[in-house]
Coordinates of C-alpha atoms and ligand atoms in Angstrom, one line a residue:
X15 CA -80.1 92.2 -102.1
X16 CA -77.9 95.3 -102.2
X17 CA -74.9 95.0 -99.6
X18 CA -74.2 97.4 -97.0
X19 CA -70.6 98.3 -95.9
X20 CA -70.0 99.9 -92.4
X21 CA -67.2 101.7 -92.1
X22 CA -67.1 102.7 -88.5
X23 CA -66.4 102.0 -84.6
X24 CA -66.7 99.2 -82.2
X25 CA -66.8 99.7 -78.8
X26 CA -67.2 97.8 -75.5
X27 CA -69.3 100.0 -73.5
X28 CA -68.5 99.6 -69.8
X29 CA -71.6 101.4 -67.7
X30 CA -72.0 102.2 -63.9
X31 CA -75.5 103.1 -62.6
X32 CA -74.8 105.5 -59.8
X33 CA -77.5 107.5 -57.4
X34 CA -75.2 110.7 -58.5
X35 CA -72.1 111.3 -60.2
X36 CA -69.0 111.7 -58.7
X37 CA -67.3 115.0 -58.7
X38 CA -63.7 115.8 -59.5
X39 CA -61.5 113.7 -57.1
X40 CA -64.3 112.3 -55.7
X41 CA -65.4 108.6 -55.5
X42 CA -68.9 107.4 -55.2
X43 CA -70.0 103.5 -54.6
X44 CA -72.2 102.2 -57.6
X45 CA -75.5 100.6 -57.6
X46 CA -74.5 98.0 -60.7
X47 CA -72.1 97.2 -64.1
X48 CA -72.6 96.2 -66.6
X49 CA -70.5 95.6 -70.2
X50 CA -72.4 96.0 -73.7
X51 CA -71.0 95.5 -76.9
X52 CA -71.7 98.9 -78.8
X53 CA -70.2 101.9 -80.6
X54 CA -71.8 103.4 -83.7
X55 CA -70.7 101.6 -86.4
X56 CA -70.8 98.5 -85.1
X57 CA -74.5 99.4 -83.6
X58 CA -75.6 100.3 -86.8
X59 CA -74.2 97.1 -88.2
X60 CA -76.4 95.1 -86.4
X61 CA -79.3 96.9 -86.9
X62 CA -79.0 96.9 -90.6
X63 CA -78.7 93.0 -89.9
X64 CA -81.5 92.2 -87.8
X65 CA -83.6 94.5 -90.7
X66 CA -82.1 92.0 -92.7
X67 CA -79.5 93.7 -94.3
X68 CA -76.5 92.2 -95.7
X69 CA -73.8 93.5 -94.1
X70 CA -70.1 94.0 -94.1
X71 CA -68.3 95.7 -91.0
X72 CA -64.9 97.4 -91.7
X73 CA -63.4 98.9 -88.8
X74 CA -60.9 97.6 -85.7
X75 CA -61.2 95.6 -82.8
X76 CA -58.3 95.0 -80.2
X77 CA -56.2 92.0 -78.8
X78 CA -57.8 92.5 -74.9
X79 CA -60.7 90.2 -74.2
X80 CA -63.1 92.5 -76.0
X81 CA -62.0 92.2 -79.4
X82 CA -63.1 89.1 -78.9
X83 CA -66.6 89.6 -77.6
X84 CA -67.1 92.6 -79.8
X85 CA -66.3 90.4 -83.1
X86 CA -68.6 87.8 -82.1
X87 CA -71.6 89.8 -80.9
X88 CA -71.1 90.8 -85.1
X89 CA -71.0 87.4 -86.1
X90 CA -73.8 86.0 -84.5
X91 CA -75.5 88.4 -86.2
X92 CA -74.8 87.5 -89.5
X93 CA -72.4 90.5 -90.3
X94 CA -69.1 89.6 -92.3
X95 CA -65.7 90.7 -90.1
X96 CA -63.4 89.7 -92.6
X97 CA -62.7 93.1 -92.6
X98 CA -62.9 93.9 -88.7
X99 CA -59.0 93.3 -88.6
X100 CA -57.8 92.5 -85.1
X101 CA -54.9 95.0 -83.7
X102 CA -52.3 94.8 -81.1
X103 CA -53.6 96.7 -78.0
X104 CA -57.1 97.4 -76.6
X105 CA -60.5 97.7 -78.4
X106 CA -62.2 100.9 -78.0
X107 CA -64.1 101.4 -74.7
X108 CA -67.1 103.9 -73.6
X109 CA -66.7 104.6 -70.1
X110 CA -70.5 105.4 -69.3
X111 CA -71.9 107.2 -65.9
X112 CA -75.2 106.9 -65.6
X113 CA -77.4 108.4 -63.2
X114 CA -80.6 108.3 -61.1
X115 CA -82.1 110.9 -63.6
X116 CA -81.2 109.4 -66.1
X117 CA -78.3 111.9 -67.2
X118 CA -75.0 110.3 -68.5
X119 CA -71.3 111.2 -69.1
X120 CA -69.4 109.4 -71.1
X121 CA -65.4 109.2 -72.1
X122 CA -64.5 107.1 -75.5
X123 CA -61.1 105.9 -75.9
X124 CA -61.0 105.0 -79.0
X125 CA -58.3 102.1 -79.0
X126 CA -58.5 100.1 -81.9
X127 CA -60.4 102.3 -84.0
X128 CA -58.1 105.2 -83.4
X129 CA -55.4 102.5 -85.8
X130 CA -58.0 102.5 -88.6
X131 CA -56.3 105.3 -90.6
X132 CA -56.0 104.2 -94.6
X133 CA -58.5 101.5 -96.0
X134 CA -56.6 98.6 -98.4
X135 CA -57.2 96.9 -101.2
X136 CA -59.6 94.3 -99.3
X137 CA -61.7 97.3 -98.2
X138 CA -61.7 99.2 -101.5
X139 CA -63.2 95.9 -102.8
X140 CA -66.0 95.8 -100.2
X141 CA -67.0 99.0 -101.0
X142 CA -67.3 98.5 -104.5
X143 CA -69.3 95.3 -103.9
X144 CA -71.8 97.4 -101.9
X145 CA -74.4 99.0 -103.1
X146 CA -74.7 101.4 -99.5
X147 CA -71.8 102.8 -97.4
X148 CA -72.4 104.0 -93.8
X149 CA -69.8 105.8 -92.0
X150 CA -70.2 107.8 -88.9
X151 CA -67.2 110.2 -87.2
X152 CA -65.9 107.7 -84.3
X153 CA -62.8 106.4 -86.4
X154 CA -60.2 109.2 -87.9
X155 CA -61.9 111.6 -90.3
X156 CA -58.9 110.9 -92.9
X157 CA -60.2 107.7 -93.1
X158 CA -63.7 108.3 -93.2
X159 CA -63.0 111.4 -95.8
X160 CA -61.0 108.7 -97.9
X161 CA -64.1 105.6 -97.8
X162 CA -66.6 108.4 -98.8
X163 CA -64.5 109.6 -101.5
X164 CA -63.9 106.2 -102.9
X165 CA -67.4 105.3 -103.0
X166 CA -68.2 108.5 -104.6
X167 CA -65.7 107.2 -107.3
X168 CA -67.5 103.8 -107.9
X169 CA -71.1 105.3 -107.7
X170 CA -71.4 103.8 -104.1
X171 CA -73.9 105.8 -101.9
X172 CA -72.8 107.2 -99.1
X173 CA -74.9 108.0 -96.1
X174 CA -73.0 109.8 -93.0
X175 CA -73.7 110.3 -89.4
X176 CA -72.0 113.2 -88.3
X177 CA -72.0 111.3 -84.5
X178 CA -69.1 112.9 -82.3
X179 CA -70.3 116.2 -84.0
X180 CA -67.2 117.9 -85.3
X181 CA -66.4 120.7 -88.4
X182 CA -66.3 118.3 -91.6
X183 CA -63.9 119.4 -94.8
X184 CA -65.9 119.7 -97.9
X185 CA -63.9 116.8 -99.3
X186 CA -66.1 114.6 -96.9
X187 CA -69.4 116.8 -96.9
X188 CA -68.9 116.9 -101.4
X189 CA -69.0 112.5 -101.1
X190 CA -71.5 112.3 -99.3
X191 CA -75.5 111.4 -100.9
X192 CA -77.4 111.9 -97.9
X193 CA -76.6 113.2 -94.2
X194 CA -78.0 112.1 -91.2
X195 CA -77.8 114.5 -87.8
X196 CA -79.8 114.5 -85.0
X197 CA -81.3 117.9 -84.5
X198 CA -78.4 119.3 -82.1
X199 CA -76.0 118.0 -84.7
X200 CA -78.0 119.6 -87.1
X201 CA -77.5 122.9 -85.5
X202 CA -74.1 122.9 -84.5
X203 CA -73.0 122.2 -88.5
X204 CA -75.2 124.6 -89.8
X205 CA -75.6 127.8 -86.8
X206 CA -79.4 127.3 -87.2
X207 CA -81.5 126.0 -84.2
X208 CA -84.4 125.4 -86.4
X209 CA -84.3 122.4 -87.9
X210 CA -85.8 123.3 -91.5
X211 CA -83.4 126.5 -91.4
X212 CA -80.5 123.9 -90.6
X213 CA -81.9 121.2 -93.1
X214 CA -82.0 124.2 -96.3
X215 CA -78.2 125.1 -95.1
X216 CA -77.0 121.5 -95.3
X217 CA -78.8 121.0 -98.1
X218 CA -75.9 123.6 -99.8
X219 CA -73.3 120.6 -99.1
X220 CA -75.0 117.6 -99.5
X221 CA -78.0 117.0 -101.8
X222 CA -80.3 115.0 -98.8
X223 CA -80.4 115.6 -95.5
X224 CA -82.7 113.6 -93.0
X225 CA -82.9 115.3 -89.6
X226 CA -83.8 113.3 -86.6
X227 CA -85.9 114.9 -84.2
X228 CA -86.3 112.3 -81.5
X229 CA -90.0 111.8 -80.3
X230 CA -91.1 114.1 -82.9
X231 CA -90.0 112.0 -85.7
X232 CA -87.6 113.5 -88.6
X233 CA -87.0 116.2 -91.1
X234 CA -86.0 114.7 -94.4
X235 CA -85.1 117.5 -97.5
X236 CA -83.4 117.0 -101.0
X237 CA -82.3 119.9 -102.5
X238 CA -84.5 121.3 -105.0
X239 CA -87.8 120.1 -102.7
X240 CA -89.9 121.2 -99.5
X241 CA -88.5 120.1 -96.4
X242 CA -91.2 117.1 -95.2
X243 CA -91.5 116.0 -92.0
X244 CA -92.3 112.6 -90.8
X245 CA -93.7 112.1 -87.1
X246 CA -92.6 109.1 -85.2
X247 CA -95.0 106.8 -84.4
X248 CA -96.7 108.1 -80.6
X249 CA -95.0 105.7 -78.0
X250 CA -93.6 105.3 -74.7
X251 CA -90.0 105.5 -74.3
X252 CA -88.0 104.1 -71.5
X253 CA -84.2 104.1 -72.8
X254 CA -83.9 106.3 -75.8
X255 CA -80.3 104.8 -76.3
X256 CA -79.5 103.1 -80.0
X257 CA -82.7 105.0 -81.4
X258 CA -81.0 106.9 -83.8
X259 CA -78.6 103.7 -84.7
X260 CA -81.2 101.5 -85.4
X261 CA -83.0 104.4 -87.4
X262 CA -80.0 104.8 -89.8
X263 CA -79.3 101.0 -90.2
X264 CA -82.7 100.2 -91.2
X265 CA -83.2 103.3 -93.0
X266 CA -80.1 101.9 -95.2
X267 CA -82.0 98.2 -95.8
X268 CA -85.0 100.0 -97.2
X269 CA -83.4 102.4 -99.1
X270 CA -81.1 99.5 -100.4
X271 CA -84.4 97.3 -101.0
X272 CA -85.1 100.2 -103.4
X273 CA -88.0 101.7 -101.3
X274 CA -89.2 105.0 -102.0
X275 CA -87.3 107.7 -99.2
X276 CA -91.2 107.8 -97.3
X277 CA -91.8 104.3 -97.4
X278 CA -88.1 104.2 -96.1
X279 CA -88.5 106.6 -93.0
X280 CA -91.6 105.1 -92.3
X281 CA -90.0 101.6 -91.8
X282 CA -86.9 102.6 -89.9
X283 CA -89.5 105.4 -87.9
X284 CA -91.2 102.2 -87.1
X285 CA -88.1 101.0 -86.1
X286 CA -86.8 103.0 -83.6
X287 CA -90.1 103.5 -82.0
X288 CA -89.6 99.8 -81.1
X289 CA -86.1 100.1 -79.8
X290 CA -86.5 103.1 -77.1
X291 CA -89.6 101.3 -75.8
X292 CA -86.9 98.8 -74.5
X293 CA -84.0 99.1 -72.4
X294 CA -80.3 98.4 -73.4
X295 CA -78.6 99.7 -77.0
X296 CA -78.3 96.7 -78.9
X297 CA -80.1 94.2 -77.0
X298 CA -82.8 96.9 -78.0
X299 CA -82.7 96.6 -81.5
X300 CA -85.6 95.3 -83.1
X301 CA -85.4 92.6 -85.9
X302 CA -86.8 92.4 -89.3
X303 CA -89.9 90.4 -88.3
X304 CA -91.3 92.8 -85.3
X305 CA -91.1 95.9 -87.7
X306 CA -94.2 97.2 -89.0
X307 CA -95.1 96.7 -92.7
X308 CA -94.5 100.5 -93.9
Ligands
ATP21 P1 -79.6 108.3 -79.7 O1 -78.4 109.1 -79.5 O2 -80.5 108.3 -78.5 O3 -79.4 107.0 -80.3 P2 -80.1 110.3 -81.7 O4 -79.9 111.6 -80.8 O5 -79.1 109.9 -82.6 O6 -80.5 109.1 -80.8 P3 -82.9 110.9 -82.1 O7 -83.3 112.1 -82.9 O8 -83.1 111.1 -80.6 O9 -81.5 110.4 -82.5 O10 -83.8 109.6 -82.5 C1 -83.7 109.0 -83.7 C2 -85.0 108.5 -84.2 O11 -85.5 107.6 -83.2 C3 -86.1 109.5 -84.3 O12 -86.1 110.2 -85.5 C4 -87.4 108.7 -84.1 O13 -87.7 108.1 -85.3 C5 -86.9 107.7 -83.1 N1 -87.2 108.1 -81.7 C6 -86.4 108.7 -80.8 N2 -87.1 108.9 -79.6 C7 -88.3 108.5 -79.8 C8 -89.5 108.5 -79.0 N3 -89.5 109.0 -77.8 N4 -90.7 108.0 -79.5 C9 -90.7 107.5 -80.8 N5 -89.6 107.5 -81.6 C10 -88.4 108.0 -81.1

């Protein structure tokens, strides 16, 4: 089985349901609380496990209680953290508001991962071991820029989630085999709404793009071909939260399976569909067994 490397954040995500949010300088009681181990490299870590992946996080977790919680909610997945190093200081937190509609806001401090700056010889090595790199944009770009470029080096492939959208240097965008935004992503790095204008512009810096199009399934384009689309599987969704995780880490296990890019989207389509039809991130995701043959 090829291995997959995660290079990318854990969070504890810390969520209050409230009727409405609070204004500035304004407090407002809350209806619950509730703590979730998440953020999305270590989200897409576990969906790339429960697909069956094997799977090696690299990334940070803090010395508050936690790091603790975050590390094991890895390992009883089945995910190696030899490489989740444990730092002095607080893990990263998501500070979630959600609302009677529905509608969140959400402050990330990054803690932890914001110390995850150079990669050593230890994670050099578990890159090279892999045959799939993830990476997403919620630990320091230099770092990300430097994983993707040393993959590129040993013929690793890289697949990135440009998730906190942000303008990416070319020395990222030039290591990178296939991108992954979600349509608003999608427009925001390329200036085109339209997802198959956006897809044809990324295409220029990467040489596949899948765009993710929520209840209407995804765009996937290599350069040199049409852009496809693939619809998602018709269902009813009642907490959309983790979809596009769970799509790119079991996208990754097919792909490193050696399935064919439509047999692939199919699967982690099929995926998804399952995870927003439940509630929660993680506790969402579905595992190997439930997906649909694709
Ligand atoms: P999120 O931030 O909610 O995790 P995202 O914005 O990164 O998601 P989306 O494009 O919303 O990504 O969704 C990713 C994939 O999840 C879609 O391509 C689709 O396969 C699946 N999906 C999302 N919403 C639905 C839905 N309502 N019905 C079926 N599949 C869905």
């Amino acid at each position: 089985m090829t291995a997959i490397a995660v290079l990318g954040s854990t969070n504890m995500d810390l969520v209050a349901y409230v009727a409405r949010a609070p204004g500035r300088g304004e407090t407002v009681t809350g209806r619950e609380f509730r703590t979730v181990p998440g953020g999305k490299g270590a989200n897409q870590a576990l969906a790339a496990a429960r697909a069956g992946g094997e799977v090696v996080m690299i990334g940070a977790v803090g010395t508050d209680e936690y790091g603790s919680r975050l590390r094991t909610t890895l390992e009883h997945a089945g995910i190696d953290t030899d490489l989740l190093h444990t730092v002095a200081g607080p893990s990263g937190t998501a500070h979630v508001v959600v609302d009677d509609e529905g509608s969140n806001a959400i402050v990330v401090v990054p803690g932890a991962n914001g110390t995850v700056t150079a990669l050593g010889p230890g994670e050099h090595a578990a890159i090279a071991a892999a045959g799939l790199l993830l990476l997403q944009l919620e630990l320091p770009l230099r770092v990300v820029t430097e994983a993707a470029r040393a993959a590129r080096s040993l013929g690793v492939r890289t697949i990135l989630t440009p998730s906190p959208v942000q303008p990416l240097p070319a020395e990222l965008l030039d290591a990178v085999d296939l991108l992954i935004p979600n349509e608003h992503e999608a427009a925001a790095l390329s200036g085109y709404d339209d997802p198959h204008a956006a897809a044809q512009i990324l295409l220029r810096q990467v040489p596949e793009v899948v765009i993710t199009l929520g209840g209407k399934g995804c765009l996937y384009a290599a350069r040199g071909g049409e852009t496809v689309p693939f619809p998602a599987p018709e269902v009813t969704a009642v907490d959309t939260t983790g979809a596009g995780d769970t799509f790119v880490g079991t996208l990754a296990v097919a792909l490193g399976e050696g399935r064919a890019v439509p047999e692939a989207l199919a699967w982690a389509s099929s995926a998804a569909a399952l995870c927003v039809q439940r509630p929660g991130a993680s506790s969402s995701m579905p595992y190997r067994s439930e997906i649909g043959a694709a």
